[in-house]
Coordinates of C-alpha atoms in Angstrom, one line a residue:
X1 CA 98.4 169.9 37.3
X2 CA 97.1 168.0 40.2
X3 CA 99.2 167.4 43.3
X4 CA 100.6 163.9 43.9
X5 CA 98.2 163.4 46.7
X6 CA 95.2 163.6 44.3
X7 CA 95.8 160.2 42.7
X8 CA 96.1 161.6 39.2
X9 CA 95.5 159.7 36.0
X10 CA 98.0 160.5 33.2
X11 CA 97.3 159.7 29.6
X12 CA 99.8 160.3 26.8
X13 CA 99.6 159.4 23.1
X14 CA 103.0 159.6 21.5
X15 CA 105.4 157.9 19.1
X16 CA 108.3 159.6 20.7
X17 CA 111.1 157.7 22.4
X18 CA 111.1 158.0 26.2
X19 CA 114.7 158.4 27.2
X20 CA 116.1 158.0 30.7
X21 CA 117.0 161.7 30.8
X22 CA 115.1 164.4 28.9
X23 CA 117.5 166.8 27.1
X24 CA 117.3 170.0 25.3
X25 CA 117.3 168.2 22.0
X26 CA 114.1 166.4 22.9
X27 CA 112.2 169.6 22.4
X28 CA 113.5 170.5 18.9
X29 CA 111.2 168.4 16.8
X30 CA 108.3 166.1 17.2
X31 CA 109.7 163.9 14.5
X32 CA 113.2 163.8 15.9
X33 CA 114.0 160.8 18.1
X34 CA 116.7 160.8 20.7
X35 CA 118.7 157.7 21.6
X36 CA 118.7 155.9 24.9
X37 CA 122.1 155.5 26.4
X38 CA 122.6 152.5 28.7
X39 CA 124.0 153.6 32.0
X40 CA 123.4 157.4 31.7
X41 CA 123.4 158.5 35.3
X42 CA 120.4 160.4 36.8
X43 CA 119.7 162.0 40.1
X44 CA 120.1 158.9 42.3
X45 CA 118.7 157.0 39.2
X46 CA 115.2 157.3 40.5
X47 CA 112.5 159.5 38.8
X48 CA 108.8 159.3 38.5
X49 CA 107.7 158.2 35.0
X50 CA 106.0 161.6 34.3
X51 CA 109.4 163.3 34.9
X52 CA 110.9 161.5 31.9
X53 CA 108.5 162.8 29.3
X54 CA 109.3 165.8 27.1
X55 CA 106.9 168.7 27.1
X56 CA 106.0 168.1 23.4
X57 CA 103.9 165.2 24.6
X58 CA 102.1 166.8 27.5
X59 CA 100.4 164.6 30.1
X60 CA 96.6 164.6 30.2
X61 CA 95.5 164.6 33.9
X62 CA 92.3 163.4 35.4
X63 CA 91.6 163.7 39.1
X64 CA 90.1 160.6 40.6
X65 CA 87.7 160.5 43.5
X66 CA 89.4 159.7 46.7
X67 CA 88.4 156.6 48.7
X68 CA 88.8 158.6 51.9
X69 CA 89.0 162.3 52.7
X70 CA 92.4 164.1 53.1
X71 CA 93.4 165.2 56.5
X72 CA 93.0 168.8 57.5
X73 CA 96.8 169.2 57.7
X74 CA 97.3 167.9 54.2
X75 CA 94.6 170.3 52.8
X76 CA 96.2 173.2 54.7
X77 CA 99.7 172.4 53.3
X78 CA 98.4 172.1 49.8
X79 CA 96.4 175.3 49.9
X80 CA 99.2 177.3 51.6
X81 CA 101.8 176.0 49.1
X82 CA 99.6 176.8 46.1
X83 CA 99.1 180.4 47.3
X84 CA 102.5 181.0 48.8
X85 CA 103.5 183.5 46.2
X86 CA 100.5 185.6 47.1
X87 CA 101.3 185.3 50.8
X88 CA 104.8 186.7 50.1
X89 CA 103.3 189.9 48.8
X90 CA 104.6 192.9 50.9
X91 CA 101.1 193.5 52.2
X92 CA 100.7 190.0 53.5
X93 CA 104.3 189.0 54.4
X94 CA 104.1 190.2 58.0
X95 CA 101.2 188.0 58.9
X96 CA 102.6 185.1 56.8
X97 CA 105.8 185.3 58.9
X98 CA 103.8 185.0 62.1
X99 CA 102.0 181.9 60.8
X100 CA 105.3 180.3 59.7
X101 CA 106.7 180.8 63.2
X102 CA 104.0 178.7 64.8
X103 CA 103.9 175.8 62.4
X104 CA 104.5 172.7 64.5
X105 CA 107.9 170.9 64.1
X106 CA 106.1 167.7 63.0
X107 CA 104.4 169.5 60.1
X108 CA 107.2 171.8 59.0
X109 CA 109.1 169.2 56.9
X110 CA 106.0 168.4 54.9
X111 CA 105.2 172.1 54.3
X112 CA 108.8 172.7 53.3
X113 CA 108.7 169.9 50.8
X114 CA 105.5 171.2 49.2
X115 CA 107.0 174.7 49.0
X116 CA 110.2 173.4 47.4
X117 CA 108.1 171.7 44.7
X118 CA 106.1 174.8 43.8
X119 CA 108.1 177.8 44.7
X120 CA 111.9 177.0 45.1
X121 CA 112.8 180.5 44.0
X122 CA 111.0 182.0 46.9
X123 CA 113.0 179.9 49.4
X124 CA 116.1 182.1 49.9
X125 CA 118.7 182.1 52.6
X126 CA 116.7 184.3 54.9
X127 CA 113.5 182.4 54.6
X128 CA 115.2 179.0 55.0
X129 CA 117.3 179.9 58.1
X130 CA 114.5 181.9 59.8
X131 CA 111.6 179.6 59.5
X132 CA 112.7 176.1 58.3
X133 CA 115.8 175.2 60.3
X134 CA 113.9 173.4 63.0
X135 CA 113.5 169.9 64.3
X136 CA 116.1 167.1 63.8
X137 CA 116.4 167.1 60.0
X138 CA 117.5 169.4 57.2
X139 CA 116.8 168.6 53.5
X140 CA 118.1 171.1 50.9
X141 CA 118.9 170.9 47.2
X142 CA 120.5 173.0 44.5
X143 CA 117.2 174.5 43.3
X144 CA 116.9 176.6 46.5
X145 CA 118.6 179.9 47.3
X146 CA 121.1 178.3 49.6
X147 CA 124.4 180.1 50.2
X148 CA 127.6 179.3 52.1
X149 CA 126.1 181.4 54.9
X150 CA 123.2 179.0 55.0
X151 CA 125.5 176.0 55.5
X152 CA 127.2 177.8 58.3
X153 CA 123.8 178.5 59.9
X154 CA 122.8 174.9 60.1
X155 CA 125.2 173.9 62.9
X156 CA 124.8 177.3 64.6
X157 CA 121.0 177.0 64.8
X158 CA 120.6 173.2 65.2
X159 CA 124.0 172.0 66.6
X160 CA 123.7 168.7 68.6
X161 CA 120.0 168.4 67.8
X162 CA 120.5 167.6 64.1
X163 CA 120.2 163.9 63.2
X164 CA 119.6 164.0 59.5
X165 CA 121.4 166.2 56.9
X166 CA 120.5 165.8 53.3
X167 CA 122.1 168.1 50.7
X168 CA 121.8 167.2 47.0
X169 CA 122.8 168.7 43.6
X170 CA 125.1 171.5 44.9
X171 CA 127.9 172.5 42.6
X172 CA 129.1 175.8 44.0
X173 CA 130.3 175.0 47.6
X174 CA 133.8 173.9 48.4
X175 CA 135.0 170.9 50.2
X176 CA 136.0 173.2 53.0
X177 CA 132.5 174.6 53.3
X178 CA 131.0 171.2 53.8
X179 CA 133.8 170.0 56.2
X180 CA 133.5 173.2 58.4
X181 CA 129.8 172.5 58.7
X182 CA 130.0 168.8 59.5
X183 CA 132.6 169.4 62.2
X184 CA 129.9 171.0 64.3
X185 CA 127.3 168.4 63.9
X186 CA 128.3 165.5 66.2
X187 CA 124.9 163.9 66.5
X188 CA 124.3 163.1 62.8
X189 CA 123.0 159.6 62.0
X190 CA 122.2 160.3 58.4
X191 CA 124.5 162.2 56.0
X192 CA 123.4 162.5 52.4
X193 CA 125.6 164.6 50.1
X194 CA 124.4 163.2 46.8
X195 CA 125.7 165.0 43.7
X196 CA 127.5 167.7 45.7
X197 CA 130.4 167.5 43.3
X198 CA 133.0 169.3 45.4
X199 CA 132.5 167.2 48.5
X200 CA 136.0 165.6 48.9
X201 CA 138.4 164.0 51.4
X202 CA 138.1 166.9 53.9
X203 CA 134.4 166.4 54.2
X204 CA 134.6 162.7 54.6
X205 CA 137.4 162.9 57.2
X206 CA 135.4 165.5 59.1
X207 CA 132.4 163.1 59.3
X208 CA 134.8 160.3 60.5
X209 CA 136.2 162.6 63.2
X210 CA 132.9 164.1 64.4
X211 CA 130.0 161.7 63.6
X212 CA 130.5 158.3 65.1
X213 CA 126.7 157.6 65.2
X214 CA 126.3 157.6 61.4
X215 CA 124.1 154.8 60.1
X216 CA 123.4 156.1 56.6
X217 CA 126.0 157.8 54.3
X218 CA 125.4 158.8 50.7
X219 CA 128.5 160.2 48.8
X220 CA 127.3 159.3 45.3
X221 CA 128.6 161.5 42.5
X222 CA 131.0 163.4 44.8
X223 CA 134.8 163.8 44.7
X224 CA 135.4 161.6 47.7
X225 CA 138.4 159.2 47.6
X226 CA 138.8 155.6 48.6
X227 CA 141.5 156.6 51.1
X228 CA 139.3 159.1 52.9
X229 CA 136.6 156.4 53.3
X230 CA 138.9 154.3 55.5
X231 CA 138.6 156.3 58.7
X232 CA 134.9 156.8 58.1
X233 CA 134.2 153.1 57.9
X234 CA 136.3 152.4 61.0
X235 CA 134.8 155.3 63.0
X236 CA 131.2 154.3 62.3
X237 CA 130.5 150.8 63.6
X238 CA 126.8 151.1 63.2
X239 CA 126.9 152.0 59.4
X240 CA 124.0 150.3 57.6
X241 CA 123.7 152.1 54.3
X242 CA 126.7 153.2 52.2
X243 CA 126.1 154.7 48.7
X244 CA 129.2 155.4 46.5
X245 CA 127.8 155.6 43.0
X246 CA 129.7 157.5 40.3
X247 CA 132.9 158.3 42.3
X248 CA 135.8 158.7 39.9
X249 CA 138.5 157.8 42.4
X250 CA 137.0 154.4 43.1
X251 CA 138.9 151.8 41.0
X252 CA 140.1 148.3 41.6
X253 CA 143.5 149.6 42.7
X254 CA 142.2 152.2 45.2
X255 CA 139.5 149.9 46.7
X256 CA 141.9 147.0 47.0
X257 CA 144.3 149.2 48.8
X258 CA 141.5 150.4 51.1
X259 CA 140.4 146.8 51.9
X260 CA 144.0 145.6 52.5
X261 CA 144.5 148.2 55.2
X262 CA 141.0 147.7 56.6
X263 CA 141.6 143.9 56.9
X264 CA 144.9 144.4 58.6
X265 CA 143.5 146.9 61.1
X266 CA 140.5 144.6 61.7
X267 CA 142.6 141.6 62.6
X268 CA 144.8 143.7 64.9
X269 CA 141.9 145.4 66.6
X270 CA 139.5 142.4 66.6
X271 CA 136.6 144.2 64.9
X272 CA 134.5 144.0 61.7
X273 CA 133.8 147.6 60.6
X274 CA 131.1 146.7 58.0
X275 CA 129.4 143.9 59.9
X276 CA 126.1 145.8 60.1
X277 CA 126.1 147.1 56.5
X278 CA 122.7 146.3 54.9
X279 CA 122.8 148.4 51.7
X280 CA 125.7 149.0 49.4
X281 CA 125.5 151.0 46.1
X282 CA 128.5 151.0 43.8
X283 CA 126.8 151.6 40.4
X284 CA 128.5 153.8 37.7
X285 CA 132.0 152.9 38.9
X286 CA 134.9 151.3 37.0
X287 CA 135.0 148.4 39.5
X288 CA 135.4 144.8 38.4
X289 CA 135.2 141.4 40.2
X290 CA 138.5 142.0 42.0
X291 CA 137.4 144.9 44.1
X292 CA 133.6 144.1 44.4
X293 CA 134.1 140.5 45.7
X294 CA 136.7 141.6 48.2
X295 CA 134.3 144.3 49.5
X296 CA 131.4 141.8 49.8
X297 CA 133.6 139.6 52.0
X298 CA 133.3 142.3 54.6
X299 CA 129.5 142.5 54.5
X300 CA 128.0 139.4 56.0
X301 CA 124.4 140.8 56.5
X302 CA 124.0 142.7 53.2
X303 CA 120.4 143.0 52.0
X304 CA 120.6 145.5 49.1
X305 CA 123.4 145.4 46.5
X306 CA 123.6 147.7 43.5
X307 CA 126.6 147.1 41.1
X308 CA 124.8 148.2 37.9
X309 CA 126.9 149.8 35.2
X310 CA 130.2 148.4 36.5
X311 CA 132.7 146.0 34.9
X312 CA 131.5 143.0 37.0
X313 CA 131.7 139.6 35.2
X314 CA 131.4 137.2 38.1
X315 CA 129.7 137.2 41.5
X316 CA 130.5 133.8 42.7
X317 CA 133.0 132.5 45.3
X318 CA 131.6 134.3 48.3
X319 CA 132.3 132.4 51.6
X320 CA 128.7 133.0 52.7
X321 CA 125.4 133.8 51.0
X322 CA 124.3 137.2 52.3
X323 CA 120.5 137.6 52.8
X324 CA 120.1 139.7 49.6
X325 CA 116.6 141.2 49.1
X326 CA 117.5 143.7 46.3
X327 CA 120.0 142.9 43.6
X328 CA 120.8 145.3 40.8
X329 CA 123.1 144.0 38.0
X330 CA 121.9 146.1 35.0
X331 CA 124.5 146.4 32.3
X332 CA 127.0 144.0 33.8
X333 CA 128.6 141.0 32.1
X334 CA 127.5 138.1 34.3
X335 CA 127.0 134.9 32.2
X336 CA 123.5 133.4 32.1
X337 CA 124.4 130.2 33.9
X338 CA 126.0 132.1 36.8
X339 CA 123.1 134.4 37.0
X340 CA 120.7 131.5 37.4
X341 CA 122.9 129.9 40.1
X342 CA 123.1 133.2 41.9
X343 CA 119.4 133.9 42.0
X344 CA 118.8 130.3 43.1
X345 CA 120.9 131.0 46.2
X346 CA 118.8 134.0 47.2
X347 CA 115.5 132.8 48.5
X348 CA 114.7 136.1 50.1
X349 CA 115.0 138.1 46.9
X350 CA 112.3 140.9 46.5
X351 CA 113.8 143.2 43.8
X352 CA 115.9 142.1 40.8
X353 CA 117.2 144.5 38.2
X354 CA 118.9 142.8 35.3
X355 CA 118.5 145.2 32.3
X356 CA 120.7 145.1 29.3
X357 CA 122.8 142.2 30.5
X358 CA 126.2 142.0 28.7
X359 CA 126.0 145.6 27.4
X360 CA 128.8 148.0 28.1
X361 CA 127.7 151.0 30.2
X362 CA 127.3 154.1 28.0
X363 CA 126.3 152.1 24.9
X364 CA 123.7 153.8 22.7
X365 CA 120.7 151.6 22.1
X366 CA 120.5 152.7 18.5
X367 CA 123.8 150.9 17.8
X368 CA 123.6 148.2 20.5
X369 CA 124.7 144.8 19.3
X370 CA 122.4 142.1 20.7
X371 CA 125.0 139.4 20.1
X372 CA 126.8 140.7 23.2
X373 CA 123.8 140.2 25.4
X374 CA 123.9 137.3 27.9
X375 CA 120.1 137.1 28.6
X376 CA 118.3 135.1 25.9
X377 CA 115.2 132.9 25.8
X378 CA 117.0 129.8 27.0
X379 CA 118.5 131.7 30.0
X380 CA 115.1 133.3 30.7
X381 CA 113.3 130.0 31.0
X382 CA 115.9 128.6 33.5
X383 CA 115.9 131.9 35.3
X384 CA 112.1 131.7 35.6
X385 CA 112.4 128.3 37.3
X386 CA 114.9 129.7 39.8
X387 CA 112.7 132.8 40.5
X388 CA 109.7 130.6 41.2
X389 CA 111.3 129.7 44.5
X390 CA 111.5 133.4 45.5
X391 CA 108.2 133.7 47.3
X392 CA 108.7 137.4 48.3
X393 CA 109.4 138.7 44.8
X394 CA 108.0 142.2 44.2
X395 CA 109.8 143.8 41.3
X396 CA 111.8 142.7 38.2
X397 CA 113.5 144.9 35.6
X398 CA 114.4 143.3 32.3
X399 CA 114.7 146.6 30.4
X400 CA 116.6 146.6 27.0
X401 CA 117.3 142.8 26.9
X402 CA 116.6 142.8 23.2
X403 CA 117.8 139.2 22.7
X404 CA 114.8 137.9 24.6
X405 CA 112.0 137.0 22.3
X406 CA 114.2 136.1 19.3
X407 CA 112.9 132.5 19.4
X408 CA 109.2 132.6 18.6
X409 CA 107.0 129.6 19.3
X410 CA 103.5 129.0 20.8
X411 CA 104.7 129.0 24.5
X412 CA 107.5 131.6 24.3
X413 CA 110.0 132.2 27.1
X414 CA 108.4 135.6 27.8
X415 CA 105.0 134.1 28.1
X416 CA 106.3 131.4 30.5
X417 CA 108.1 134.1 32.5
X418 CA 105.0 136.3 32.8
X419 CA 102.8 133.4 33.7
X420 CA 105.1 131.8 36.3
X421 CA 106.8 134.9 37.8
X422 CA 105.8 138.2 36.3
X423 CA 102.2 138.2 37.2
X424 CA 103.2 137.6 40.9
X425 CA 105.1 140.9 41.0
X426 CA 104.0 144.4 41.9
X427 CA 106.4 146.1 39.5
X428 CA 107.5 144.7 36.1
X429 CA 109.7 146.6 33.6
X430 CA 109.8 145.0 30.1
X431 CA 110.8 148.2 28.2
X432 CA 112.8 147.5 25.0
X433 CA 112.1 143.8 25.1
X434 CA 110.7 142.6 21.7
X435 CA 107.6 141.0 23.2
X436 CA 104.2 140.7 21.6
X437 CA 100.6 140.9 22.9
X438 CA 100.2 137.2 23.1
X439 CA 103.1 137.0 25.6
X440 CA 100.9 138.9 28.1
X441 CA 98.2 136.2 28.3
X442 CA 100.0 134.9 31.4
X443 CA 98.7 138.0 33.3
X444 CA 95.3 136.3 33.5
X445 CA 94.9 133.7 36.2
X446 CA 94.8 130.1 34.7
X447 CA 92.5 128.9 37.5
X448 CA 89.4 130.8 38.7
X449 CA 90.6 130.2 42.2
X450 CA 94.0 131.8 41.6
X451 CA 94.4 135.4 42.9
X452 CA 94.3 138.4 40.5
X453 CA 97.8 139.7 39.6
X454 CA 98.9 142.3 42.1
X455 CA 100.8 144.3 39.4
X456 CA 100.9 148.0 40.2
X457 CA 103.5 149.2 37.6
X458 CA 103.8 147.7 34.1
X459 CA 106.4 149.2 31.7
X460 CA 105.9 148.1 28.1
X461 CA 107.6 151.0 26.3
X462 CA 109.2 150.2 22.9
X463 CA 107.7 146.7 22.7
X464 CA 105.8 145.1 19.9
X465 CA 102.4 144.9 21.7
X466 CA 99.3 146.1 19.8
X467 CA 95.6 146.4 20.5
X468 CA 95.3 142.6 21.2
X469 CA 97.0 143.1 24.6
X470 CA 93.9 144.9 26.0
X471 CA 92.1 141.9 27.7
X472 CA 95.3 140.7 29.3
X473 CA 96.3 144.1 30.7
X474 CA 92.7 144.8 31.8
X475 CA 92.9 141.8 34.1
X476 CA 95.3 143.6 36.4
X477 CA 92.9 145.2 38.7
X478 CA 95.5 146.8 40.9
X479 CA 97.4 148.5 38.1
X480 CA 98.5 152.1 38.9
X481 CA 101.1 152.9 36.2
X482 CA 101.0 151.6 32.7
X483 CA 103.7 152.8 30.3
X484 CA 103.3 152.0 26.6
X485 CA 105.4 154.5 24.6
X486 CA 106.3 153.5 21.0
X487 CA 104.0 150.5 20.9
X488 CA 101.4 149.6 18.3
X489 CA 98.4 150.3 20.6
X490 CA 96.1 152.6 18.6
X491 CA 95.3 155.8 20.5
X492 CA 91.9 156.1 18.9
X493 CA 90.8 152.5 18.9
X494 CA 88.1 150.8 21.0
X495 CA 90.9 148.8 22.7
X496 CA 92.5 152.0 23.8
X497 CA 89.2 153.3 25.2
X498 CA 88.7 150.1 27.1
X499 CA 92.1 150.6 28.8
X500 CA 91.2 154.2 29.5
X501 CA 87.9 153.2 31.0
X502 CA 89.7 150.7 33.2
X503 CA 92.0 153.3 34.7
X504 CA 89.2 155.8 35.4
X505 CA 88.1 153.8 38.4
X506 CA 91.6 153.6 39.9
X507 CA 94.8 155.6 40.1
X508 CA 96.7 154.9 36.8
X509 CA 99.3 156.4 34.6
X510 CA 98.8 155.2 31.0
X511 CA 101.7 156.6 29.1
X512 CA 102.6 156.9 25.4
X513 CA 100.3 154.9 23.0
X514 CA 100.6 155.3 19.3
X515 CA 98.4 158.1 18.0
X516 CA 96.7 157.0 14.8

């Protein structure tokens, strides 16, 4: 398979359901369909589309001609990583070690990333600590041969020089292992411990005691507690990013208690601990309006807010309108009217995620009741009018809002949305929305003087589109990723070949058309 830098074209013809997380059952039978679960957590909830496709529908890859040559450094990294297993042969390892020792610090992270993708099993404790603990950042994950000795080596080798520490998907290390390491890293500015499940209060308290310069903290899917967050928030006045997704201890009661103490201390000490916070992630927590609204009162300059898959029902009543640029409300219970008013008060909005509105997190789409959904055609029309004022809008996610499209008429709410708002975006996710091909006509400019749609990513999985959508999609000259799993596009038709010929001249992923 081509490397990411080669601008690959992916083409899949399949009737299989694309789920958010591929599972073992997905490989049992080509006729067996798995069910999509709203709110199923993933690794930071961000994957490339190609990573969500089961091996029974393998991707067809075409390498496209590059508009400019790759740099010599990029070529060397690619070739070295491709042949690293050969270079590890006992007859070559001595010379390989010498070359690794002289790789410039600026290039080393890129080389390490390439090797992690191709040969994670070759990167054991000895190799990592001897050749890749250099510079100001360390990025390790659970696929590598990392041991507790490796963790101890990080502060011993790098000490005060280390600015960025990113550890993800480790299950085996204890809270004490992490805390002992962090106590010897006083210069950290970024601490990412995503899905290190045994990270707990000791680690968080160690960061509070040792790392006052922290700006970015990610404790998602760990065992941190609300109480342990208090000293961290107080000790890090420059904190800009705080990610706390999927933490079991976070509840309305624990967060309210945290904020009560924080408010009391702030008044007494005359400071605002979260006054510089720009990004807050609380998704996959059992938090409701009570805790979330109280927390937002402490974040006057917040730009990115993710409260997807929580129990949130209202997001009004804030004493100020923070300059929100990214808002994620997927699978929350905010009423349509309130959603429209909220969006209307956010003129700087760039990214809006409002999938499966009104659906309880963890609901299986096979048994999902559309009557519970809050986003219908009437709401979408009014929401479209509100979004027209967001001049910087780049991305909208309407996934699994199956109540949209229930009212069919010549100028449908979906067609109106695509014509007025959707075609202006770079990324548009309409997966699971019962839209038809004629709804996409708005992708084409109404006036010859109007600019071509800048769409780069268009997700139409599990919609009702057929071959008639071809001319509308073909008008998107900048399209890079097109997903069309479980649609009525014929994999052998002339329409399909037209789409295929379109993407040959650019970098596209066309995924999952119906094979007839």
